[in-house]
């Protein structure tokens, strides 16, 4: 019975290794496809922004060079805001109708004091001071420079292009061209044939006035409780409601984590005979570069479906193959594994012990000239480990040793070695050069610094000394140089890596 249990554990271990490798390969391939989908969405989105930027640029050039328009705006001090408002409206009304056909949602003229003199999209509303609510207008009027990006208003959001207006060097105010997210969505769908919709964070609105917005209506999104849908003509509500149950709810934790990161991300789920990808492209507002909206796309992926299918086939094949192999080598494998564990491994940390490490490293050292292989020794020491034992007890100290050794072991290749050298010291042999070793060790050091150990969730750091073979006469000489590097790392403040 005991032998059967040990064999089962070994079977699980071996299967786990291959399972992990297969899973890593699967996840890497899927991650690449998710990244491709994100890039595709981002390209489509930027193409839309570039198109609307060109429209806004042409509007600005036309108005800035329109002598009558500039003179009307410049005469506001004598004519007054009401007459200037009417004159500007009459002058550009026909042009604005044409711009609406091109996707322009709004056009606004604002005075240097941030008072709106004309909103072509809300003609009846003017004369209000926008200083408290519009960062972009303050910025453009103050610095007299072009600004563009996403910004929310009192009741809605928009992509805005702002340009300073001048007459004979005198600053007259700001021209603002607005594009709705609906137009961005429509353009993305036409350009790339993918379903998209726009989400905006509720918190960007200071009140609940968005509920009454008719021009740019909203409803609660299915993807995240803090975000609203920006509704558009192509939005299929029954389709979204169905997706909420079958697609979004099972992916809720992944979506919440992705939104919390503030980065572009994609998630996927297998549904029947296809795989659905949901991609989130974050949009930052001009004021503080904070993510306050997302462009979300839904696409099908036969490639991911095929990857998952092959992955399951490989797992079944691997399981059957391992059962056959272990059935044949039952007794011999059990005995060999047991002896190997007893002779080679440290009892607490389950990494190699010092004796085996020295025997192995000397053997590798003897091959150096023949195989011309790189040979690098790394000495590792846990910083202030004595305080861990003194302050938290030896059990916590053991937890730290076990956890740290696992990080070391999991971070290197199978042909490299890690061993417990003594106490809180570990030693590693990496068959690569010191530059690549330094990169690997720095990642390990950062992982240790970010980890928590034991029930106490203790935070610790470690110092590292690196020495590569340089015409050394013995392994011991390389270890001594690595130990000197470790001493220098600790003398220089700990939690660092030194090469000698």
Short mmCIF file of N, CA and C in Angstrom, two decimals, residues 353-371 373 375-377 415 417 419 421 427-431 469 472-480:
data_model
loop_
_atom_site.label_atom_id
_atom_site.label_comp_id
_atom_site.label_asym_id
_atom_site.label_seq_id
_atom_site.Cartn_x
_atom_site.Cartn_y
_atom_site.Cartn_z
N UNK A 353 20.71 19.20 -1.21
CA UNK A 353 21.55 19.50 -0.06
C UNK A 353 22.95 19.89 -0.52
N UNK A 354 23.74 20.36 0.41
CA UNK A 354 25.06 20.88 0.08
C UNK A 354 25.97 19.79 -0.49
N UNK A 355 25.90 18.60 0.07
CA UNK A 355 26.77 17.52 -0.36
C UNK A 355 26.51 17.15 -1.82
N UNK A 356 25.26 16.99 -2.15
CA UNK A 356 24.94 16.64 -3.53
C UNK A 356 25.30 17.78 -4.49
N UNK A 357 25.03 19.01 -4.05
CA UNK A 357 25.33 20.16 -4.90
C UNK A 357 26.82 20.22 -5.23
N UNK A 358 27.66 20.01 -4.24
CA UNK A 358 29.10 20.07 -4.49
C UNK A 358 29.54 18.96 -5.44
N UNK A 359 28.96 17.78 -5.25
CA UNK A 359 29.32 16.67 -6.14
C UNK A 359 28.88 16.98 -7.58
N UNK A 360 27.68 17.50 -7.71
CA UNK A 360 27.17 17.80 -9.05
C UNK A 360 27.96 18.93 -9.70
N UNK A 361 28.22 20.01 -8.93
CA UNK A 361 28.91 21.17 -9.49
C UNK A 361 30.34 20.83 -9.91
N UNK A 362 31.00 19.98 -9.13
CA UNK A 362 32.36 19.57 -9.51
C UNK A 362 32.35 18.76 -10.80
N UNK A 363 31.33 17.96 -10.95
CA UNK A 363 31.21 17.19 -12.18
C UNK A 363 30.99 18.11 -13.37
N UNK A 364 30.10 19.10 -13.19
CA UNK A 364 29.86 20.06 -14.26
C UNK A 364 31.11 20.88 -14.55
N UNK A 365 31.86 21.20 -13.51
CA UNK A 365 33.09 21.98 -13.66
C UNK A 365 34.10 21.23 -14.52
N UNK A 366 34.13 19.93 -14.37
CA UNK A 366 35.09 19.13 -15.15
C UNK A 366 34.75 19.11 -16.63
N UNK A 367 33.52 19.46 -16.98
CA UNK A 367 33.10 19.46 -18.39
C UNK A 367 33.33 20.80 -19.07
N UNK A 368 33.77 21.80 -18.31
CA UNK A 368 33.82 23.16 -18.84
C UNK A 368 34.64 23.27 -20.11
N UNK A 369 35.86 22.80 -20.08
CA UNK A 369 36.74 22.93 -21.24
C UNK A 369 36.26 22.09 -22.40
N UNK A 370 35.72 20.93 -22.08
CA UNK A 370 35.31 20.02 -23.13
C UNK A 370 34.06 20.53 -23.86
N UNK A 371 33.13 21.08 -23.11
CA UNK A 371 31.86 21.50 -23.69
C UNK A 371 31.74 23.01 -23.85
N UNK A 373 30.94 25.32 -21.74
CA UNK A 373 29.65 25.78 -21.20
C UNK A 373 29.87 26.90 -20.19
N UNK A 375 29.24 28.78 -16.68
CA UNK A 375 29.17 28.19 -15.34
C UNK A 375 29.15 29.34 -14.34
N UNK A 376 28.01 29.55 -13.68
CA UNK A 376 27.87 30.68 -12.76
C UNK A 376 27.33 30.20 -11.43
N UNK A 377 27.99 30.63 -10.35
CA UNK A 377 27.57 30.30 -8.99
C UNK A 377 26.88 31.53 -8.38
N UNK A 415 17.96 22.23 -15.85
CA UNK A 415 19.39 21.92 -15.92
C UNK A 415 20.21 22.75 -14.94
N UNK A 417 20.71 24.30 -10.92
CA UNK A 417 20.56 23.67 -9.61
C UNK A 417 20.48 24.73 -8.51
N UNK A 419 20.47 24.67 -4.04
CA UNK A 419 20.66 23.82 -2.85
C UNK A 419 20.68 24.70 -1.61
N UNK A 421 22.66 25.65 1.38
CA UNK A 421 24.08 25.62 1.66
C UNK A 421 24.36 25.50 3.16
N UNK A 427 22.62 28.12 -2.30
CA UNK A 427 23.60 28.23 -3.39
C UNK A 427 22.95 27.75 -4.67
N UNK A 428 23.28 28.41 -5.78
CA UNK A 428 22.67 28.06 -7.07
C UNK A 428 23.77 27.92 -8.12
N UNK A 429 23.54 27.00 -9.03
CA UNK A 429 24.41 26.81 -10.19
C UNK A 429 23.57 27.04 -11.43
N UNK A 430 23.91 28.07 -12.19
CA UNK A 430 23.22 28.37 -13.43
C UNK A 430 24.20 28.22 -14.59
N UNK A 431 23.85 27.38 -15.52
CA UNK A 431 24.72 27.12 -16.67
C UNK A 431 24.46 28.16 -17.75
N UNK A 469 32.53 31.57 -13.91
CA UNK A 469 33.82 30.92 -14.13
C UNK A 469 34.70 31.82 -14.99
N UNK A 472 39.02 29.93 -13.20
CA UNK A 472 39.18 29.47 -11.82
C UNK A 472 39.70 28.03 -11.83
N UNK A 473 40.43 27.70 -10.79
CA UNK A 473 41.04 26.37 -10.71
C UNK A 473 40.12 25.35 -10.07
N UNK A 474 39.05 25.79 -9.41
CA UNK A 474 38.15 24.85 -8.74
C UNK A 474 36.79 25.50 -8.52
N UNK A 475 35.81 24.65 -8.24
CA UNK A 475 34.48 25.14 -7.90
C UNK A 475 34.55 25.96 -6.62
N UNK A 476 35.36 25.49 -5.67
CA UNK A 476 35.46 26.19 -4.39
C UNK A 476 35.93 27.64 -4.57
N UNK A 477 36.79 27.86 -5.54
CA UNK A 477 37.29 29.21 -5.77
C UNK A 477 36.17 30.12 -6.32
N UNK A 478 35.33 29.56 -7.19
CA UNK A 478 34.19 30.35 -7.71
C UNK A 478 33.21 30.64 -6.59
N UNK A 479 32.98 29.64 -5.73
CA UNK A 479 32.06 29.84 -4.60
C UNK A 479 32.59 30.93 -3.67
N UNK A 480 33.89 30.95 -3.48
CA UNK A 480 34.48 31.97 -2.61
C UNK A 480 34.25 33.37 -3.20
#
